[in-house]
Short mmCIF file of C-alpha atoms in Angstrom, two decimals:
data_model
loop_
_atom_site.label_atom_id
_atom_site.label_comp_id
_atom_site.label_asym_id
_atom_site.label_seq_id
_atom_site.Cartn_x
_atom_site.Cartn_y
_atom_site.Cartn_z
CA UNK A 1 -4.47 35.79 92.07
CA UNK A 2 -7.76 34.63 93.55
CA UNK A 3 -7.27 34.75 97.30
CA UNK A 4 -10.22 32.39 97.90
CA UNK A 5 -8.51 29.65 95.89
CA UNK A 6 -5.18 30.26 97.61
CA UNK A 7 -6.90 29.94 101.01
CA UNK A 8 -8.66 26.79 99.86
CA UNK A 9 -5.30 25.42 98.65
CA UNK A 10 -3.68 26.18 102.01
CA UNK A 11 -6.34 24.01 103.66
CA UNK A 12 -5.53 21.00 101.45
CA UNK A 13 -2.52 19.63 103.39
CA UNK A 14 -4.37 19.61 106.72
CA UNK A 15 -7.32 21.23 108.55
CA UNK A 16 -6.55 24.66 109.99
CA UNK A 17 -7.92 27.60 111.98
CA UNK A 18 -8.82 30.85 110.26
CA UNK A 19 -6.17 32.65 112.30
CA UNK A 20 -3.42 30.26 111.15
CA UNK A 21 -4.69 30.34 107.58
CA UNK A 22 -4.44 34.12 107.47
CA UNK A 23 -0.81 33.97 108.64
CA UNK A 24 0.06 31.18 106.21
CA UNK A 25 -1.48 33.27 103.42
CA UNK A 26 0.50 36.36 104.43
CA UNK A 27 3.71 34.37 104.67
CA UNK A 28 3.42 33.00 101.14
CA UNK A 29 1.36 35.42 99.13
CA UNK A 30 0.93 38.83 100.78
CA UNK A 31 4.16 40.43 99.58
CA UNK A 32 2.69 43.91 99.52
CA UNK A 33 -0.48 43.87 101.65
CA UNK A 34 -1.53 41.42 104.37
CA UNK A 35 -4.96 39.82 104.09
CA UNK A 36 -7.57 41.32 106.46
CA UNK A 37 -9.09 38.93 109.04
CA UNK A 38 -12.56 39.99 107.90
CA UNK A 39 -11.76 38.90 104.36
CA UNK A 40 -10.47 35.54 105.59
CA UNK A 41 -13.69 34.73 107.50
CA UNK A 42 -15.93 36.04 104.71
CA UNK A 43 -14.04 33.83 102.25
CA UNK A 44 -14.29 30.80 104.55
CA UNK A 45 -18.07 31.33 104.82
CA UNK A 46 -18.34 31.38 101.02
CA UNK A 47 -16.21 28.25 100.71
CA UNK A 48 -18.51 26.46 103.19
CA UNK A 49 -21.59 27.65 101.28
CA UNK A 50 -20.11 26.33 98.02
CA UNK A 51 -19.30 22.95 99.59
CA UNK A 52 -15.51 23.30 99.22
CA UNK A 53 -14.78 23.17 102.97
CA UNK A 54 -16.53 22.21 106.23
CA UNK A 55 -16.20 23.55 109.78
CA UNK A 56 -14.99 20.82 112.11
CA UNK A 57 -16.64 22.08 115.30
CA UNK A 58 -15.44 23.98 118.30
CA UNK A 59 -11.97 23.40 119.71
CA UNK A 60 -9.40 25.91 120.95
CA UNK A 61 -6.36 26.67 118.77
CA UNK A 62 -3.42 29.05 119.20
CA UNK A 63 -5.42 31.99 117.94
CA UNK A 64 -8.62 33.59 119.09
CA UNK A 65 -10.96 31.50 116.93
CA UNK A 66 -12.54 28.19 117.87
CA UNK A 67 -13.40 26.67 114.50
CA UNK A 68 -11.15 24.47 112.48
CA UNK A 69 -11.79 24.08 108.76
CA UNK A 70 -11.16 21.10 106.48
CA UNK A 71 -11.29 20.77 102.73
CA UNK A 72 -13.92 18.49 101.12
CA UNK A 73 -13.41 16.21 98.10
CA UNK A 74 -15.21 18.83 96.05
CA UNK A 75 -12.75 21.45 97.35
CA UNK A 76 -9.78 19.26 96.43
CA UNK A 77 -11.21 18.81 92.91
CA UNK A 78 -11.61 22.58 92.61
CA UNK A 79 -7.94 23.11 93.57
CA UNK A 80 -6.82 20.44 91.11
CA UNK A 81 -8.81 22.15 88.37
CA UNK A 82 -7.44 25.59 89.33
CA UNK A 83 -3.75 24.72 89.44
CA UNK A 84 -3.84 22.81 86.14
CA UNK A 85 -5.74 25.45 84.16
CA UNK A 86 -3.30 27.92 82.59
CA UNK A 87 -4.08 31.64 82.92
CA UNK A 88 -4.57 33.79 79.83
CA UNK A 89 -1.59 36.12 79.37
CA UNK A 90 -2.35 39.58 80.75
CA UNK A 91 -2.13 42.11 77.95
CA UNK A 92 -3.70 45.07 79.71
CA UNK A 93 -0.54 47.06 80.25
CA UNK A 94 0.85 46.33 76.82
CA UNK A 95 -2.31 47.48 75.07
CA UNK A 96 -2.44 50.67 77.14
CA UNK A 97 1.17 51.52 76.36
CA UNK A 98 0.57 50.69 72.72
CA UNK A 99 -2.39 53.09 72.66
CA UNK A 100 -0.38 55.87 74.34
CA UNK A 101 2.46 55.40 71.85
CA UNK A 102 0.14 55.55 68.83
CA UNK A 103 -1.67 58.60 70.19
CA UNK A 104 1.64 60.35 70.91
CA UNK A 105 2.70 59.73 67.31
CA UNK A 106 -0.68 60.85 65.94
CA UNK A 107 -0.50 64.16 67.81
CA UNK A 108 3.22 64.44 66.94
CA UNK A 109 4.26 64.41 70.59
CA UNK A 110 7.42 62.84 72.02
CA UNK A 111 6.75 59.09 71.95
CA UNK A 112 10.38 58.35 72.86
CA UNK A 113 9.99 60.35 76.06
CA UNK A 114 6.79 58.53 76.92
CA UNK A 115 8.61 55.21 76.54
CA UNK A 116 11.62 56.48 78.54
CA UNK A 117 9.31 57.52 81.39
CA UNK A 118 7.62 54.15 81.37
CA UNK A 119 10.98 52.37 81.26
CA UNK A 120 12.17 54.39 84.28
CA UNK A 121 8.97 53.49 86.15
CA UNK A 122 9.41 49.81 85.36
CA UNK A 123 13.10 49.89 86.31
CA UNK A 124 12.24 51.54 89.59
CA UNK A 125 9.77 48.76 90.42
CA UNK A 126 12.29 46.14 89.32
CA UNK A 127 14.96 47.68 91.58
CA UNK A 128 12.49 47.61 94.47
CA UNK A 129 11.70 43.92 93.92
CA UNK A 130 15.37 43.04 93.39
CA UNK A 131 16.30 44.67 96.72
CA UNK A 132 13.44 42.87 98.50
CA UNK A 133 14.42 39.60 96.85
CA UNK A 134 17.98 39.87 98.20
CA UNK A 135 16.58 39.77 101.74
CA UNK A 136 13.75 37.29 101.12
CA UNK A 137 13.27 33.62 102.03
CA UNK A 138 13.10 31.12 99.16
CA UNK A 139 9.29 31.16 98.84
CA UNK A 140 9.28 34.94 98.43
CA UNK A 141 12.29 34.79 96.10
CA UNK A 142 10.07 32.78 93.73
CA UNK A 143 7.30 35.36 93.94
CA UNK A 144 9.72 38.22 93.25
CA UNK A 145 11.28 36.22 90.38
CA UNK A 146 7.85 35.96 88.81
CA UNK A 147 7.15 39.68 89.20
CA UNK A 148 10.60 40.63 87.92
CA UNK A 149 10.34 38.47 84.79
CA UNK A 150 6.97 40.02 83.98
CA UNK A 151 8.37 43.52 84.35
CA UNK A 152 11.26 42.44 82.13
CA UNK A 153 8.83 41.35 79.41
CA UNK A 154 7.29 44.83 79.41
CA UNK A 155 10.75 46.41 79.35
CA UNK A 156 11.73 44.34 76.32
CA UNK A 157 8.58 45.47 74.55
CA UNK A 158 9.37 49.10 75.46
CA UNK A 159 12.95 48.77 74.12
CA UNK A 160 11.82 47.14 70.91
CA UNK A 161 9.07 49.71 70.38
CA UNK A 162 11.61 52.46 70.99
CA UNK A 163 13.86 50.92 68.32
CA UNK A 164 10.88 50.73 65.92
CA UNK A 165 9.57 54.25 66.47
CA UNK A 166 10.89 55.60 63.19
CA UNK A 167 9.13 52.88 61.22
CA UNK A 168 5.99 53.21 63.33
CA UNK A 169 5.93 56.99 62.90
CA UNK A 170 6.00 56.59 59.09
CA UNK A 171 3.24 54.00 59.21
CA UNK A 172 1.02 56.13 61.45
CA UNK A 173 1.51 59.18 59.20
CA UNK A 174 0.40 57.19 56.13
CA UNK A 175 -2.89 55.98 57.59
CA UNK B 1 50.58 62.49 90.50
CA UNK B 2 51.98 58.97 90.83
CA UNK B 3 50.72 58.79 94.42
CA UNK B 4 47.21 59.63 93.25
CA UNK B 5 47.39 56.99 90.55
CA UNK B 6 48.52 54.24 92.89
CA UNK B 7 46.66 54.99 96.13
CA UNK B 8 45.04 51.82 97.38
CA UNK B 9 42.39 53.30 99.62
CA UNK B 10 39.59 55.68 98.85
CA UNK B 11 40.56 58.03 101.69
CA UNK B 12 41.05 61.12 99.54
CA UNK B 13 37.66 60.94 97.86
CA UNK B 14 36.05 64.31 98.33
CA UNK B 15 33.11 64.28 100.74
CA UNK B 16 30.94 66.01 98.16
CA UNK B 17 30.87 65.71 94.42
CA UNK B 18 31.24 62.89 91.96
CA UNK B 19 34.12 60.40 92.02
CA UNK B 20 33.92 60.15 88.23
CA UNK B 21 32.71 62.84 85.91
CA UNK B 22 32.44 63.04 82.13
CA UNK B 23 31.79 66.31 80.31
CA UNK B 24 30.99 66.67 76.61
CA UNK B 25 32.91 63.46 75.84
CA UNK B 26 33.29 62.75 72.12
CA UNK B 27 34.89 59.62 70.69
CA UNK B 28 35.23 58.88 66.98
CA UNK B 29 36.25 55.73 65.15
CA UNK B 30 37.04 56.89 61.62
CA UNK B 31 33.89 58.50 60.25
CA UNK B 32 31.72 57.09 63.02
CA UNK B 33 31.03 59.22 66.07
CA UNK B 34 30.52 56.61 68.84
CA UNK B 35 30.08 59.21 71.62
CA UNK B 36 28.56 62.56 70.72
CA UNK B 37 28.96 64.73 73.81
CA UNK B 38 28.25 62.64 76.90
CA UNK B 39 27.78 64.26 80.32
CA UNK B 40 27.74 61.91 83.31
CA UNK B 41 28.40 62.18 87.05
CA UNK B 42 28.92 59.12 89.25
CA UNK B 43 28.84 59.59 93.01
CA UNK B 44 31.23 57.81 95.41
CA UNK B 45 29.83 54.43 96.43
CA UNK B 46 27.13 54.56 93.79
CA UNK B 47 26.25 51.51 91.71
CA UNK B 48 25.30 52.78 88.25
CA UNK B 49 23.91 50.75 85.37
CA UNK B 50 24.60 52.04 81.86
CA UNK B 51 22.02 50.60 79.49
CA UNK B 52 21.28 51.01 75.82
CA UNK B 53 20.86 49.08 72.60
CA UNK B 54 23.75 47.39 70.79
CA UNK B 55 25.95 49.96 69.07
CA UNK B 56 24.64 52.82 71.24
CA UNK B 57 28.14 53.61 72.53
CA UNK B 58 27.86 52.23 76.05
CA UNK B 59 31.04 50.11 75.87
CA UNK B 60 32.94 53.01 74.32
CA UNK B 61 31.73 55.16 77.20
CA UNK B 62 33.05 52.61 79.71
CA UNK B 63 36.42 52.55 77.96
CA UNK B 64 36.63 56.36 78.08
CA UNK B 65 35.55 56.49 81.75
CA UNK B 66 38.13 53.85 82.67
CA UNK B 67 41.02 55.42 80.79
CA UNK B 68 41.25 52.56 78.30
CA UNK B 69 40.49 54.99 75.47
CA UNK B 70 41.31 58.70 75.37
CA UNK B 71 38.34 60.82 74.22
CA UNK B 72 38.77 62.97 71.11
CA UNK B 73 37.04 65.84 72.87
CA UNK B 74 35.68 66.66 76.31
CA UNK B 75 37.03 65.58 79.69
CA UNK B 76 36.90 62.65 82.11
CA UNK B 77 37.81 63.45 85.71
CA UNK B 78 38.39 60.65 88.23
CA UNK B 79 38.93 61.60 91.88
CA UNK B 80 40.27 65.01 90.86
CA UNK B 81 42.54 63.63 88.11
CA UNK B 82 41.76 64.55 84.52
CA UNK B 83 42.42 61.10 83.09
CA UNK B 84 41.69 62.20 79.55
CA UNK B 85 45.04 64.06 79.72
CA UNK B 86 47.16 61.22 81.11
CA UNK B 87 49.61 59.39 78.91
CA UNK B 88 49.26 55.66 78.28
CA UNK B 89 51.69 54.67 81.04
CA UNK B 90 49.90 56.83 83.62
CA UNK B 91 46.53 55.43 82.56
CA UNK B 92 47.89 51.86 82.93
CA UNK B 93 49.08 52.68 86.45
CA UNK B 94 45.68 54.11 87.29
CA UNK B 95 43.83 51.07 85.94
CA UNK B 96 46.09 48.66 87.82
CA UNK B 97 45.84 50.39 91.17
CA UNK B 98 42.59 52.31 91.37
CA UNK B 99 40.18 50.56 89.00
CA UNK B 100 38.81 47.02 88.67
CA UNK B 101 37.38 45.30 85.61
CA UNK B 102 34.97 42.44 84.98
CA UNK B 103 34.10 41.42 81.44
CA UNK B 104 31.55 39.08 79.87
CA UNK B 105 33.93 36.14 79.34
CA UNK B 106 37.40 34.99 78.43
CA UNK B 107 39.13 37.01 81.08
CA UNK B 108 40.72 34.37 83.34
CA UNK B 109 44.18 33.09 82.49
CA UNK B 110 43.49 29.48 81.43
CA UNK B 111 46.70 27.94 82.80
CA UNK B 112 46.39 29.43 86.29
CA UNK B 113 44.23 28.08 89.12
CA UNK B 114 41.40 30.21 90.50
CA UNK B 115 43.48 31.40 93.45
CA UNK B 116 46.46 32.22 91.20
CA UNK B 117 44.18 34.16 88.84
CA UNK B 118 42.91 36.26 91.74
CA UNK B 119 46.42 36.95 93.00
CA UNK B 120 47.71 38.25 89.62
CA UNK B 121 46.79 41.95 90.13
CA UNK B 122 48.41 41.89 93.59
CA UNK B 123 51.62 40.38 92.22
CA UNK B 124 51.67 43.02 89.47
CA UNK B 125 51.33 45.69 92.18
CA UNK B 126 54.39 44.32 93.99
CA UNK B 127 52.67 42.39 96.77
CA UNK B 128 54.76 39.38 97.93
CA UNK B 129 53.51 36.01 96.67
CA UNK B 130 52.59 34.53 100.07
CA UNK B 131 50.63 37.62 101.02
CA UNK B 132 48.95 37.75 97.58
CA UNK B 133 47.84 34.10 97.85
CA UNK B 134 46.53 34.68 101.38
CA UNK B 135 44.44 37.62 100.23
CA UNK B 136 43.26 35.70 97.16
CA UNK B 137 42.15 32.83 99.41
CA UNK B 138 40.20 35.26 101.56
CA UNK B 139 38.40 36.56 98.46
CA UNK B 140 37.54 33.03 97.36
CA UNK B 141 35.83 32.49 100.71
CA UNK B 142 34.00 35.81 100.50
CA UNK B 143 32.53 34.87 97.14
CA UNK B 144 31.51 31.39 98.24
CA UNK B 145 34.25 29.67 96.22
CA UNK B 146 36.20 28.13 99.11
CA UNK B 147 36.48 24.72 97.38
CA UNK B 148 37.43 26.03 93.95
CA UNK B 149 40.82 27.59 94.67
CA UNK B 150 42.93 24.91 93.00
CA UNK B 151 40.67 24.48 89.97
CA UNK B 152 41.60 25.73 86.51
CA UNK B 153 39.12 28.05 84.73
CA UNK B 154 38.04 25.19 82.42
CA UNK B 155 37.00 23.19 85.51
CA UNK B 156 34.72 25.96 86.82
CA UNK B 157 31.08 26.58 85.89
CA UNK B 158 30.33 29.86 84.10
CA UNK B 159 28.99 31.40 87.32
CA UNK B 160 31.99 30.25 89.36
CA UNK B 161 34.42 31.60 86.75
CA UNK B 162 32.63 34.94 86.81
CA UNK B 163 32.80 35.10 90.60
CA UNK B 164 36.55 34.42 90.36
CA UNK B 165 36.72 37.32 87.90
CA UNK B 166 34.82 39.52 90.40
CA UNK B 167 37.26 38.50 93.14
CA UNK B 168 40.22 39.29 90.90
CA UNK B 169 38.75 42.70 90.10
CA UNK B 170 38.12 43.55 93.75
CA UNK B 171 41.27 42.07 95.35
CA UNK B 172 43.16 45.35 94.96
CA UNK B 173 40.35 47.34 96.65
CA UNK B 174 39.68 49.49 93.57
CA UNK B 175 37.92 52.81 93.96
CA UNK B 176 35.76 52.08 90.92
CA UNK B 177 34.79 48.69 89.51
CA UNK B 178 33.80 48.56 85.83
CA UNK B 179 31.71 45.58 84.77
CA UNK B 180 30.97 45.13 81.07
CA UNK B 181 28.01 42.73 80.62
CA UNK B 182 29.10 40.74 83.70
CA UNK B 183 26.15 38.35 83.43
CA UNK B 184 25.90 38.28 79.64
CA UNK B 185 26.94 34.65 79.26
CA UNK B 186 25.21 33.25 82.37
CA UNK B 187 21.85 31.61 83.04
CA UNK B 188 19.40 33.38 85.37
CA UNK B 189 20.45 31.63 88.57
CA UNK B 190 24.19 31.99 87.98
CA UNK B 191 23.67 35.64 87.02
CA UNK B 192 21.81 36.23 90.26
CA UNK B 193 24.57 34.56 92.31
CA UNK B 194 27.24 36.69 90.60
CA UNK B 195 25.29 39.93 91.11
CA UNK B 196 24.47 39.13 94.75
CA UNK B 197 28.12 38.31 95.48
CA UNK B 198 29.31 41.44 93.68
CA UNK B 199 26.82 43.71 95.40
CA UNK B 200 27.51 42.27 98.88
CA UNK B 201 31.20 43.07 98.50
CA UNK B 202 31.00 46.51 96.89
CA UNK B 203 28.35 47.75 99.30
CA UNK B 204 30.45 46.60 102.27
CA UNK B 205 33.57 48.31 100.89
CA UNK B 206 31.85 51.43 99.51
CA UNK B 207 33.23 50.71 96.02
CA UNK B 208 31.74 52.69 93.15
CA UNK B 209 30.50 50.44 90.34
CA UNK B 210 29.69 51.08 86.70
CA UNK B 211 27.83 48.16 85.11
CA UNK B 212 27.34 48.12 81.36
CA UNK B 213 24.40 45.89 80.54
CA UNK B 214 21.47 45.47 78.22
CA UNK B 215 19.82 43.16 80.75
CA UNK B 216 17.26 44.95 82.95
CA UNK B 217 17.46 42.24 85.64
CA UNK B 218 21.18 42.95 86.04
CA UNK B 219 20.62 46.71 85.88
CA UNK B 220 18.05 46.41 88.69
CA UNK B 221 20.88 45.67 91.14
CA UNK B 222 22.15 49.21 90.57
CA UNK B 223 21.09 52.32 92.48
CA UNK B 224 20.09 53.99 89.21
CA UNK B 225 20.46 53.56 85.48
CA UNK B 226 21.25 55.80 82.54
CA UNK B 227 20.40 55.06 78.94
CA UNK B 228 22.91 55.66 76.15
CA UNK B 229 21.27 56.16 72.80
CA UNK B 230 23.05 57.15 69.57
CA UNK B 231 26.17 58.13 71.52
CA UNK B 232 24.33 60.39 73.93
CA UNK B 233 22.73 60.26 77.36
CA UNK B 234 19.39 62.11 77.30
CA UNK B 235 19.56 65.52 79.00
CA UNK B 236 19.08 65.46 82.76
CA UNK B 237 19.66 61.71 82.91
CA UNK B 238 23.43 61.55 83.36
CA UNK B 239 23.95 64.71 85.41
CA UNK B 240 21.50 65.32 88.23
CA UNK B 241 21.70 69.10 88.55
CA UNK B 242 22.39 69.94 84.92
#
């Protein structure tokens, strides 16, 4: 996820202070690592430079900062474009696992074990997210759902590959 | 022996060591060897997922662990009792009083209301009807089904019916709950509600759970998982110190 676009999106409903933006970001999106204040202000500077937001002048908020930020029409357009442009599916992990499996078969190593180890790693992460999800508010439940379904897709690929190893081994040996 | 088979509480569970242990379990159906020497330890209070492809032997393993089937070779020991050596009547007594079961579907009695379905195992154990219905009502509340007590199974959603099945399986305070594909016929949200309800209750009571599933999202509610493949559990997977 691009944190700059998420921050810009958080400014769309109403103008906000950097301090409040950082906490809104953490509440919704920082499931594993909070956003650093420095990164928030650096991002806001870039968004001003690019014409997506403006600083509204000096007035005291709840936090330590004095500036309030508001989204521009250009910023709103950018958010509209972002949320309605689908992302390309991420195939990085799949291709890496595929490569490991092929190499394991080529060097006549234990490809089944490799897949079992990866499955255990994925299940461990899924258990972690499932436990967190049981304690989470509804916004975070959605984030964990998303992560869990993506892990599940990998697991299904691992299971199917495991079931196809015999066929794959024959194919690799013939090439 | 009868006392061990019918004890309602888990008070005699040894402080150390597994509550359920399989060693070199073999089960054949004709020429087919469904289990080919399974070793597995399950600790008290543990929630274990047994995964594996269709036909791998995971349901047969559940049936052997639960005393539904007697293994052809090897042993299954539950709370110090070698259940592989019990006769059919003793195994029935054990299942009624010490074990609970949840299946994928078709398990509720269609002509009984939800509350009556839940009270059935208590009535079979000799609990008086008023007391059984009171306890069944309590379980309906615990599983968020307070309004569904007088409904027939056909009037319940799939998720509600499965939560009634969970209540019925837990109403006797079993030492071990066996769940065979408990979310297999449910959509994602209903499956999540069933698993959350199940886990809340078993964790509070310290019940040991064995979940058979091919669904990783269901398995992720467990403390750990083992894979059954071709009638075996890979070495070091089923028994921690082996």
